[in-house]
Amino acid sequence: MIDEIQHDCGIIAVLGHPEAANLVYLGLYALQHRGQESCGIVSRRDQRMRVAKGMGLVADVFDQAKLDQLVGDSALGHVRYSTTGSSRLENAQPILVDCAKGSVAVAHNGNLVNSLEVRAELESRGSIFQSTSDSETIVHLIAKSRMASFEDAVVDALSKVRGSYSLIAMNQDMLVAARDPRGFRPLVLGTLGDGYVIASETCAFDLIGAKYSREVEPGELIVIGGGELRNYFPFPPRRKARCVFELIYFARPDSLVFSKPTHIVRKQFGAKLADEAGVSGDIVIPVPDSGICAAIGFSERSGIFREKGFTRNHYVGRTFIEPKQSIRYFGVKLKLNPIRDAVAGKRVIVIDDSIVRGTTSKKIIDMLREAGAKTIHYAVTSPPYKHPCMYGIDTPTEEELIANQHSVEEIRKFIGADTLSYLSMKGLLSVLGEDAKGYCTACFSGKYPVVHKSSKVSQFDLFRFPSINIR
Ligand code: SF4
């Protein structure tokens, strides 16, 4: 899969460090794969918050002048890809508001399945939304809460939302980090000198020299203020539903996600697929970058030589101008090109993490045939992707998901492979081991851990004029 399913968001906070905003800035670079549409940082000094946000990549949005303004020993950052709400600056995060609770900054990763109802209820009581993002719902709930303390107001707000959230909220005095009781999205805690760091993935810690402490547990609330850290679980425990697709595709391979090393888990998926597929070939080649770790595992288990079958162009932005039909498969070719000398005359086993619409896989196979591959076995390191995600991942509709509409044999014919195999659900769960029941696998099984009467993939996309004091 090349960019057919998009990550949701990445968040990071640094507390108790004089270079907090600079470190968050670096951390956002490490989390850039989780969102490329917009980014932002809020810093705090002497109870005053400052914000810088913009559309585009971290490298495009921030310059030295902006970073110099983000003074203070605490900072909160966010990279965004829109799963609800459109791609506009008003939807960029962190959201910073001035309200009855003082200045409040919020960065959210996830998707609230009941945000339409909560938003309508808030609007009926006078709240005026300025963005189309479901994350703003949480901010309004905090602002409207009858709880006197900021910490209790955050808990009160979270008690009213359903779905997925890994969230960091900051006011003048403290920071509150929370993960929903099912733990869909990752969140990790670390230390940096005498301070603390919280982020979506540990790859952000590596870049800034922070030390990993542990995963923030599903349902856990962490409060950091006055140099001290407290934690508790404010809500009744639920069956865990960590997103298995973080391990298959979303997270960076150098990250620990859900306390598991992503690279090793992907290698195990590849090895398990080699056992199940039982195919022979001359070379194993990954669809870069997400298929690389699994291809290593497949190659080690099968004894089939691993080759670099494609070169990926890492410098293609998310938007480019499609030329006329004269250049076939321009979009895929711009990102990926087969290495003719590696694949010509070979029986090729292609390792991919998933097939979404099938169109990209078809183009990849066509390109390999044009490059002279003798036979092509397509091997996918997850079960057929049949159902859209409701929990913060941007996926096509059921009608667009090829595995929802067609059998494996029909998909094989459509993509033009000689053979096609998927990792079985049993194989996937066996790699996850004892805690396999604590994962969400809804996009394969259709068994959604949380549903709501208005649940759908994109909840709303309304245009609202800014009218309250969100900075
Ligand atoms: S539906 Fe799929 S992508 Fe969404 S949270 Fe569950 S496992 Fe992850």
Short mmCIF file of C-alpha atoms and ligand atoms in Angstrom, two decimals:
data_model
loop_
_atom_site.label_atom_id
_atom_site.label_comp_id
_atom_site.label_asym_id
_atom_site.label_seq_id
_atom_site.Cartn_x
_atom_site.Cartn_y
_atom_site.Cartn_z
CA MET A 1 0.00 0.00 0.00
CA ILE A 2 1.37 3.39 -0.84
CA ASP A 3 -0.46 6.16 0.98
CA GLU A 4 -3.91 4.61 0.32
CA ILE A 5 -4.84 4.80 3.98
CA GLN A 6 -3.75 7.81 5.95
CA HIS A 7 -2.57 8.06 9.51
CA ASP A 8 -4.60 10.21 11.77
CA CYS A 9 -2.47 12.46 13.95
CA GLY A 10 0.63 12.60 16.10
CA ILE A 11 1.02 14.40 19.42
CA ILE A 12 3.93 15.25 21.71
CA ALA A 13 4.44 17.30 24.89
CA VAL A 14 7.63 18.26 26.72
CA LEU A 15 7.47 19.54 30.30
CA GLY A 16 10.19 20.92 32.51
CA HIS A 17 12.83 21.73 29.91
CA PRO A 18 14.05 25.22 28.95
CA GLU A 19 14.06 24.24 25.27
CA ALA A 20 10.59 22.69 25.36
CA ALA A 21 9.28 24.14 22.08
CA ASN A 22 12.45 23.30 20.18
CA LEU A 23 12.27 19.72 21.41
CA VAL A 24 8.59 19.46 20.46
CA TYR A 25 9.50 20.85 17.03
CA LEU A 26 12.07 18.07 16.59
CA GLY A 27 9.64 15.50 17.94
CA LEU A 28 7.07 16.56 15.36
CA TYR A 29 9.61 15.77 12.65
CA ALA A 30 9.79 12.23 14.00
CA LEU A 31 5.97 12.02 14.01
CA GLN A 32 5.50 13.57 10.57
CA HIS A 33 4.40 10.22 9.09
CA ARG A 34 1.27 10.47 11.28
CA GLY A 35 0.02 13.63 9.59
CA GLN A 36 1.19 15.97 6.87
CA GLU A 37 -1.65 18.44 6.38
CA SER A 38 -1.03 20.82 9.24
CA CYS A 39 0.98 21.15 12.42
CA GLY A 40 1.32 23.39 15.43
CA ILE A 41 3.00 24.05 18.75
CA VAL A 42 1.74 25.75 21.92
CA SER A 43 4.31 26.80 24.52
CA ARG A 44 3.81 27.98 28.09
CA ARG A 45 5.85 30.39 30.19
CA ASP A 46 4.78 32.23 33.34
CA GLN A 47 1.23 30.96 32.85
CA ARG A 48 1.06 32.56 29.42
CA MET A 49 0.57 30.43 26.31
CA ARG A 50 1.78 31.15 22.83
CA VAL A 51 0.85 29.32 19.64
CA ALA A 52 2.20 28.85 16.12
CA LYS A 53 0.27 26.76 13.59
CA GLY A 54 0.18 26.36 9.86
CA MET A 55 -0.78 24.21 6.90
CA GLY A 56 1.84 21.83 5.57
CA LEU A 57 4.85 19.92 6.82
CA VAL A 58 6.78 20.78 9.97
CA ALA A 59 9.67 21.98 7.82
CA ASP A 60 7.36 24.35 5.93
CA VAL A 61 5.45 25.78 8.89
CA PHE A 62 8.19 26.60 11.39
CA ASP A 63 11.18 28.89 11.02
CA GLN A 64 13.58 30.27 13.58
CA ALA A 65 11.51 33.40 14.18
CA LYS A 66 8.40 31.35 15.03
CA LEU A 67 10.32 29.01 17.29
CA ASP A 68 11.97 31.95 19.08
CA GLN A 69 8.51 33.20 20.07
CA LEU A 70 7.53 29.85 21.57
CA VAL A 71 9.25 30.47 24.87
CA GLY A 72 8.75 28.51 28.06
CA ASP A 73 9.60 25.25 29.75
CA SER A 74 6.48 23.41 28.59
CA ALA A 75 5.20 22.84 25.07
CA LEU A 76 2.62 20.78 23.24
CA GLY A 77 2.71 19.83 19.54
CA HIS A 78 0.50 18.18 16.94
CA VAL A 79 0.73 16.96 13.35
CA ARG A 80 -2.57 16.41 11.62
CA TYR A 81 -4.17 14.51 8.82
CA SER A 82 -7.89 15.24 8.74
CA THR A 83 -10.07 12.25 9.57
CA THR A 84 -13.01 14.46 10.43
CA GLY A 85 -13.24 18.04 9.30
CA SER A 86 -11.60 19.41 6.25
CA SER A 87 -8.04 20.45 5.60
CA ARG A 88 -8.04 24.05 6.81
CA LEU A 89 -6.03 26.12 9.23
CA GLU A 90 -8.97 26.38 11.69
CA ASN A 91 -8.72 22.60 12.10
CA ALA A 92 -4.98 22.64 12.83
CA GLN A 93 -3.98 21.70 16.36
CA PRO A 94 -3.15 22.17 19.20
CA ILE A 95 -6.40 24.03 19.78
CA LEU A 96 -5.75 26.95 22.13
CA VAL A 97 -8.71 28.73 23.71
CA ASP A 98 -9.34 31.35 26.34
CA CYS A 99 -12.35 30.34 28.36
CA ALA A 100 -13.77 30.34 31.87
CA LYS A 101 -11.11 27.77 32.80
CA GLY A 102 -8.34 30.14 31.64
CA SER A 103 -6.08 29.37 28.69
CA VAL A 104 -6.48 25.76 27.59
CA ALA A 105 -4.52 23.93 24.86
CA VAL A 106 -5.58 20.53 23.54
CA ALA A 107 -3.95 18.08 21.11
CA HIS A 108 -6.01 15.04 20.16
CA ASN A 109 -5.29 11.88 18.20
CA GLY A 110 -8.34 9.74 17.44
CA ASN A 111 -11.96 10.01 16.40
CA LEU A 112 -15.05 10.50 18.53
CA VAL A 113 -17.96 8.39 17.31
CA ASN A 114 -20.59 10.49 19.13
CA SER A 115 -19.19 13.92 18.29
CA LEU A 116 -22.18 14.91 16.14
CA GLU A 117 -24.60 14.47 19.02
CA VAL A 118 -22.31 16.10 21.56
CA ARG A 119 -21.69 19.00 19.22
CA ALA A 120 -25.40 19.50 18.57
CA GLU A 121 -26.08 19.45 22.30
CA LEU A 122 -23.31 21.98 22.95
CA GLU A 123 -24.56 24.24 20.17
CA SER A 124 -28.07 24.10 21.57
CA ARG A 125 -26.58 25.44 24.81
CA GLY A 126 -24.83 28.31 23.07
CA SER A 127 -21.42 26.94 22.09
CA ILE A 128 -20.18 28.36 18.81
CA PHE A 129 -17.73 26.11 17.00
CA GLN A 130 -15.05 27.60 14.87
CA SER A 131 -13.62 24.44 13.29
CA THR A 132 -15.07 21.26 11.81
CA SER A 133 -12.76 19.01 13.79
CA ASP A 134 -14.28 16.61 16.33
CA SER A 135 -11.42 17.50 18.67
CA GLU A 136 -12.96 20.93 19.29
CA THR A 137 -15.87 19.12 20.93
CA ILE A 138 -13.58 18.11 23.78
CA VAL A 139 -12.39 21.71 24.19
CA HIS A 140 -15.97 22.99 24.47
CA LEU A 141 -16.83 20.25 26.96
CA ILE A 142 -13.87 21.28 29.11
CA ALA A 143 -14.84 24.96 28.86
CA LYS A 144 -18.47 24.24 29.76
CA SER A 145 -17.77 21.76 32.55
CA ARG A 146 -19.15 22.63 35.99
CA MET A 147 -16.07 21.12 37.59
CA ALA A 148 -13.96 23.74 39.28
CA SER A 149 -10.50 22.33 38.60
CA PHE A 150 -8.99 21.91 35.16
CA GLU A 151 -8.13 18.28 35.86
CA ASP A 152 -11.71 17.44 36.88
CA ALA A 153 -13.06 19.37 33.88
CA VAL A 154 -10.95 17.21 31.52
CA VAL A 155 -12.25 14.03 33.18
CA ASP A 156 -15.80 15.39 33.01
CA ALA A 157 -15.37 16.18 29.30
CA LEU A 158 -13.92 12.77 28.48
CA SER A 159 -16.76 11.05 30.32
CA LYS A 160 -19.12 12.46 27.67
CA VAL A 161 -17.30 11.30 24.55
CA ARG A 162 -17.06 7.87 22.96
CA GLY A 163 -14.58 6.50 20.48
CA SER A 164 -10.84 6.89 20.35
CA TYR A 165 -8.64 9.50 21.94
CA SER A 166 -5.06 9.82 22.94
CA LEU A 167 -5.12 13.34 24.27
CA ILE A 168 -2.88 15.92 25.89
CA ALA A 169 -4.45 19.01 27.48
CA MET A 170 -2.54 21.83 29.11
CA ASN A 171 -3.59 24.89 31.09
CA GLN A 172 -1.52 27.52 32.90
CA ASP A 173 -0.62 25.18 35.75
CA MET A 174 -0.72 21.58 34.67
CA LEU A 175 -0.79 19.05 31.88
CA VAL A 176 -3.26 16.17 31.63
CA ALA A 177 -2.63 13.22 29.29
CA ALA A 178 -5.33 10.63 28.72
CA ARG A 179 -6.00 7.56 26.65
CA ASP A 180 -9.47 6.19 26.01
CA PRO A 181 -10.39 3.05 27.99
CA ARG A 182 -9.98 0.80 24.95
CA GLY A 183 -6.64 2.33 24.01
CA PHE A 184 -7.13 2.52 20.25
CA ARG A 185 -4.32 4.99 19.59
CA PRO A 186 -0.85 4.74 21.10
CA LEU A 187 0.62 7.07 23.73
CA VAL A 188 3.93 6.72 25.54
CA LEU A 189 5.54 8.37 28.55
CA GLY A 190 9.20 9.18 28.98
CA THR A 191 11.63 11.41 30.84
CA LEU A 192 14.12 13.99 29.70
CA GLY A 193 16.47 15.10 32.46
CA ASP A 194 14.20 16.22 35.28
CA GLY A 195 11.29 16.73 32.91
CA TYR A 196 8.68 14.57 31.21
CA VAL A 197 7.83 13.75 27.62
CA ILE A 198 4.59 12.25 26.28
CA ALA A 199 4.21 11.28 22.63
CA SER A 200 2.36 9.09 20.16
CA GLU A 201 5.43 6.98 19.38
CA THR A 202 8.85 6.37 20.88
CA CYS A 203 10.62 7.42 17.68
CA ALA A 204 10.03 11.00 18.90
CA PHE A 205 11.86 10.16 22.15
CA ASP A 206 14.87 8.80 20.25
CA LEU A 207 15.29 12.00 18.28
CA ILE A 208 15.30 14.30 21.32
CA GLY A 209 17.22 11.98 23.64
CA ALA A 210 14.29 11.22 25.95
CA LYS A 211 14.18 7.98 27.92
CA TYR A 212 11.19 5.70 27.40
CA SER A 213 9.37 4.87 30.63
CA ARG A 214 6.24 3.04 29.55
CA GLU A 215 3.03 3.01 27.55
CA VAL A 216 0.27 5.24 28.91
CA GLU A 217 -2.27 2.54 29.73
CA PRO A 218 -5.72 2.44 28.11
CA GLY A 219 -8.06 4.41 30.35
CA GLU A 220 -5.18 6.00 32.27
CA LEU A 221 -5.04 9.69 33.15
CA ILE A 222 -1.68 11.24 33.90
CA VAL A 223 -1.44 14.64 35.59
CA ILE A 224 1.84 16.54 35.61
CA GLY A 225 2.12 19.78 37.56
CA GLY A 226 4.53 21.39 39.97
CA GLY A 227 7.23 18.92 38.92
CA GLU A 228 5.17 15.94 40.07
CA LEU A 229 3.39 13.19 38.18
CA ARG A 230 0.21 11.46 39.34
CA ASN A 231 -1.89 8.88 37.57
CA TYR A 232 -5.24 7.16 37.96
CA PHE A 233 -8.01 5.45 35.99
CA PRO A 234 -11.15 7.59 36.13
CA PHE A 235 -13.43 5.37 34.04
CA PRO A 236 -14.59 1.76 34.35
CA PRO A 237 -12.22 -0.64 32.54
CA ARG A 238 -13.21 -1.83 29.07
CA ARG A 239 -12.00 -4.61 26.86
CA LYS A 240 -8.85 -3.23 25.21
CA ALA A 241 -8.92 -2.47 21.50
CA ARG A 242 -5.47 -1.29 20.50
CA CYS A 243 -5.34 -0.64 16.76
CA VAL A 244 -3.59 -3.61 15.16
CA PHE A 245 -3.01 -1.53 12.03
CA GLU A 246 -0.54 0.61 13.96
CA LEU A 247 1.64 -2.51 14.11
CA ILE A 248 0.94 -3.57 10.52
CA TYR A 249 1.42 -0.22 8.81
CA PHE A 250 0.94 3.10 10.61
CA ALA A 251 3.69 3.31 13.21
CA ARG A 252 7.32 3.78 12.35
CA PRO A 253 9.33 0.55 12.46
CA ASP A 254 11.77 2.08 14.95
CA SER A 255 8.95 2.75 17.43
CA LEU A 256 7.73 0.74 20.36
CA VAL A 257 3.96 0.70 19.99
CA PHE A 258 1.69 -0.86 22.61
CA SER A 259 4.92 -1.98 24.31
CA LYS A 260 5.85 -4.00 21.24
CA PRO A 261 8.80 -3.38 18.89
CA THR A 262 7.10 -2.62 15.59
CA HIS A 263 9.95 -3.88 13.41
CA ILE A 264 10.04 -7.27 15.14
CA VAL A 265 6.26 -7.69 15.00
CA ARG A 266 6.26 -6.91 11.27
CA LYS A 267 9.03 -9.45 10.71
CA GLN A 268 6.90 -12.01 12.57
CA PHE A 269 3.90 -11.19 10.37
CA GLY A 270 6.14 -11.80 7.35
CA ALA A 271 7.46 -15.09 8.75
CA LYS A 272 3.95 -16.29 9.57
CA LEU A 273 2.81 -15.40 6.06
CA ALA A 274 5.72 -17.41 4.61
CA ASP A 275 4.50 -20.42 6.61
CA GLU A 276 0.92 -19.99 5.47
CA ALA A 277 1.51 -19.05 1.82
CA GLY A 278 4.00 -21.83 1.10
CA VAL A 279 4.94 -20.34 -2.26
CA SER A 280 8.27 -20.65 -4.02
CA GLY A 281 10.08 -17.96 -5.91
CA ASP A 282 13.50 -16.58 -6.79
CA ILE A 283 13.33 -13.31 -4.88
CA VAL A 284 11.28 -11.61 -2.17
CA ILE A 285 10.75 -7.88 -2.69
CA PRO A 286 8.90 -5.46 -0.40
CA VAL A 287 6.57 -2.68 -1.46
CA PRO A 288 8.51 0.11 0.25
CA ASP A 289 8.53 1.34 2.88
CA SER A 290 5.87 -0.44 4.88
CA GLY A 291 6.55 -3.91 3.44
CA ILE A 292 10.27 -3.90 4.23
CA CYS A 293 10.27 -5.39 7.74
CA ALA A 294 7.76 -8.08 6.81
CA ALA A 295 9.78 -8.98 3.70
CA ILE A 296 12.83 -9.54 5.91
CA GLY A 297 10.78 -11.93 8.06
CA PHE A 298 9.34 -13.69 5.00
CA SER A 299 12.79 -14.09 3.47
CA GLU A 300 14.39 -15.39 6.68
CA ARG A 301 11.63 -17.94 7.20
CA SER A 302 11.37 -19.11 3.58
CA GLY A 303 15.08 -18.96 2.76
CA ILE A 304 14.22 -17.05 -0.41
CA PHE A 305 16.68 -14.29 -1.23
CA ARG A 306 15.50 -10.78 -0.43
CA GLU A 307 16.09 -8.29 -3.17
CA LYS A 308 15.50 -4.56 -3.54
CA GLY A 309 12.86 -4.63 -6.22
CA PHE A 310 11.77 -1.00 -6.14
CA THR A 311 13.28 2.41 -5.70
CA ARG A 312 11.06 4.82 -3.82
CA ASN A 313 11.16 8.55 -4.41
CA HIS A 314 10.88 10.10 -0.95
CA TYR A 315 10.69 13.65 -2.23
CA VAL A 316 7.22 13.53 -3.73
CA GLY A 317 4.80 15.73 -1.82
CA ARG A 318 1.25 14.73 -1.09
CA THR A 319 -0.05 16.80 -3.96
CA PHE A 320 1.26 16.84 -7.48
CA ILE A 321 -0.28 17.73 -10.78
CA GLU A 322 -1.54 14.67 -12.65
CA PRO A 323 -0.58 14.87 -16.30
CA LYS A 324 -2.87 13.68 -19.05
CA GLN A 325 -3.29 9.94 -19.60
CA SER A 326 -0.20 9.87 -21.83
CA ILE A 327 1.99 8.64 -18.97
CA ARG A 328 0.52 5.44 -17.54
CA TYR A 329 0.43 5.02 -13.77
CA PHE A 330 2.07 8.39 -13.31
CA GLY A 331 1.03 8.72 -9.66
CA VAL A 332 2.46 5.36 -8.58
CA LYS A 333 5.49 5.65 -10.86
CA LEU A 334 6.39 8.99 -9.38
CA LYS A 335 6.73 7.34 -5.98
CA LEU A 336 7.88 3.88 -6.96
CA ASN A 337 9.86 2.37 -9.82
CA PRO A 338 10.86 -1.28 -10.29
CA ILE A 339 14.56 -2.07 -10.60
CA ARG A 340 14.59 -3.87 -13.91
CA ASP A 341 17.91 -5.62 -13.35
CA ALA A 342 16.68 -7.05 -10.06
CA VAL A 343 13.35 -8.47 -11.24
CA ALA A 344 13.75 -9.36 -14.94
CA GLY A 345 13.35 -13.07 -15.58
CA LYS A 346 12.66 -13.79 -11.89
CA ARG A 347 9.81 -15.44 -10.03
CA VAL A 348 9.00 -12.55 -7.75
CA ILE A 349 7.23 -12.64 -4.37
CA VAL A 350 5.96 -9.15 -3.57
CA ILE A 351 5.34 -8.35 0.12
CA ASP A 352 2.74 -5.67 0.85
CA ASP A 353 1.03 -4.78 4.13
CA SER A 354 -2.50 -4.57 2.69
CA ILE A 355 -4.64 -4.16 -0.42
CA VAL A 356 -7.13 -1.32 -0.12
CA ARG A 357 -8.81 -0.47 -3.43
CA GLY A 358 -6.62 -2.83 -5.43
CA THR A 359 -5.72 -0.19 -8.00
CA THR A 360 -2.25 0.49 -6.59
CA SER A 361 -1.43 -3.23 -6.34
CA LYS A 362 -2.54 -3.66 -9.96
CA LYS A 363 -0.24 -0.85 -11.06
CA ILE A 364 2.67 -2.30 -9.10
CA ILE A 365 2.15 -5.69 -10.74
CA ASP A 366 1.81 -4.17 -14.20
CA MET A 367 5.06 -2.26 -13.68
CA LEU A 368 6.84 -5.43 -12.53
CA ARG A 369 5.65 -7.30 -15.62
CA GLU A 370 6.81 -4.43 -17.84
CA ALA A 371 10.18 -4.71 -16.06
CA GLY A 372 10.36 -8.38 -17.06
CA ALA A 373 9.27 -10.32 -13.94
CA LYS A 374 8.55 -13.92 -14.93
CA THR A 375 5.83 -14.68 -12.39
CA ILE A 376 4.41 -12.57 -9.56
CA HIS A 377 3.12 -13.86 -6.26
CA TYR A 378 1.47 -11.09 -4.22
CA ALA A 379 1.67 -11.73 -0.47
CA VAL A 380 -0.15 -9.48 2.00
CA THR A 381 0.86 -9.37 5.66
CA SER A 382 -2.67 -8.77 6.98
CA PRO A 383 -6.10 -10.32 6.36
CA PRO A 384 -8.34 -8.82 3.64
CA TYR A 385 -9.15 -5.17 4.49
CA LYS A 386 -12.96 -5.16 4.30
CA HIS A 387 -14.35 -2.48 6.58
CA PRO A 388 -13.70 1.24 7.09
CA CYS A 389 -12.18 2.49 10.33
CA MET A 390 -14.25 4.59 12.75
CA TYR A 391 -11.46 5.32 15.14
CA GLY A 392 -9.26 7.91 13.53
CA ILE A 393 -7.92 6.38 10.33
CA ASP A 394 -8.96 7.78 6.98
CA THR A 395 -10.19 4.84 4.90
CA PRO A 396 -12.29 4.52 1.75
CA THR A 397 -15.95 3.49 1.95
CA GLU A 398 -16.99 -0.17 2.04
CA GLU A 399 -17.92 0.03 -1.63
CA GLU A 400 -14.41 1.18 -2.48
CA LEU A 401 -12.63 -1.50 -0.44
CA ILE A 402 -11.98 -4.28 -2.93
CA ALA A 403 -12.02 -7.06 -0.32
CA ASN A 404 -15.45 -5.96 0.83
CA GLN A 405 -16.87 -6.49 -2.63
CA HIS A 406 -14.82 -9.36 -4.06
CA SER A 407 -13.37 -12.77 -3.23
CA VAL A 408 -9.62 -13.38 -2.98
CA GLU A 409 -9.67 -15.06 -6.39
CA GLU A 410 -11.50 -12.09 -7.92
CA ILE A 411 -8.97 -9.74 -6.36
CA ARG A 412 -6.11 -11.83 -7.74
CA LYS A 413 -7.56 -11.59 -11.21
CA PHE A 414 -8.16 -7.84 -10.87
CA ILE A 415 -4.63 -7.02 -9.71
CA GLY A 416 -3.14 -9.42 -12.27
CA ALA A 417 -1.05 -11.56 -9.91
CA ASP A 418 -0.25 -15.18 -10.69
CA THR A 419 -1.08 -16.06 -7.10
CA LEU A 420 -2.31 -14.04 -4.12
CA SER A 421 -2.17 -14.86 -0.43
CA TYR A 422 -3.18 -12.97 2.70
CA LEU A 423 -2.07 -13.53 6.27
CA SER A 424 -4.97 -15.28 8.02
CA MET A 425 -6.68 -13.73 11.02
CA LYS A 426 -5.49 -16.73 13.04
CA GLY A 427 -1.93 -16.09 11.90
CA LEU A 428 -2.20 -12.40 12.73
CA LEU A 429 -3.53 -13.10 16.23
CA SER A 430 -0.92 -15.79 16.88
CA VAL A 431 1.83 -13.20 16.36
CA LEU A 432 0.17 -10.85 18.85
CA GLY A 433 0.33 -13.65 21.41
CA GLU A 434 -1.39 -13.71 24.78
CA ASP A 435 -2.86 -10.23 24.58
CA ALA A 436 -4.32 -10.73 21.07
CA LYS A 437 -7.84 -10.23 22.45
CA GLY A 438 -6.84 -6.71 23.43
CA TYR A 439 -6.62 -5.49 19.83
CA CYS A 440 -9.09 -3.93 17.46
CA THR A 441 -9.28 -5.89 14.19
CA ALA A 442 -12.53 -4.32 12.94
CA CYS A 443 -11.22 -3.42 9.50
CA PHE A 444 -10.74 -7.14 8.85
CA SER A 445 -13.52 -8.70 10.93
CA GLY A 446 -16.19 -5.98 10.93
CA LYS A 447 -16.46 -6.42 14.72
CA TYR A 448 -16.35 -2.81 15.87
CA PRO A 449 -15.48 -2.42 19.56
CA VAL A 450 -17.46 0.83 19.89
CA VAL A 451 -20.42 1.81 17.75
CA HIS A 452 -22.78 4.69 18.02
CA LYS A 453 -26.03 5.44 16.27
CA SER A 454 -24.41 8.13 14.15
CA SER A 455 -21.10 6.32 13.71
CA LYS A 456 -19.63 6.73 10.31
CA VAL A 457 -16.21 7.34 8.92
CA SER A 458 -16.39 11.03 8.17
CA GLN A 459 -18.79 12.56 10.63
CA PHE A 460 -19.21 16.05 9.32
CA ASP A 461 -17.57 18.56 7.17
CA LEU A 462 -19.28 21.84 7.84
CA PHE A 463 -18.05 25.29 7.15
CA ARG A 464 -18.27 27.63 10.13
CA PHE A 465 -17.12 31.18 10.51
CA PRO A 466 -14.70 31.73 13.38
CA SER A 467 -16.55 33.48 16.17
CA ILE A 468 -14.94 32.56 19.47
CA ASN A 469 -11.54 33.16 20.80
CA ILE A 470 -9.56 30.21 19.53
CA ARG A 471 -6.05 31.33 18.87
S1 SF4 B 1 -10.71 -0.53 12.46
FE1 SF4 B 1 -8.63 -1.16 11.80
S2 SF4 B 1 -7.53 0.78 11.48
FE2 SF4 B 1 -9.34 1.24 12.74
S3 SF4 B 1 -8.68 1.10 14.89
FE3 SF4 B 1 -9.51 -0.90 14.33
S4 SF4 B 1 -7.69 -2.06 13.60
FE4 SF4 B 1 -7.14 0.11 13.60
#
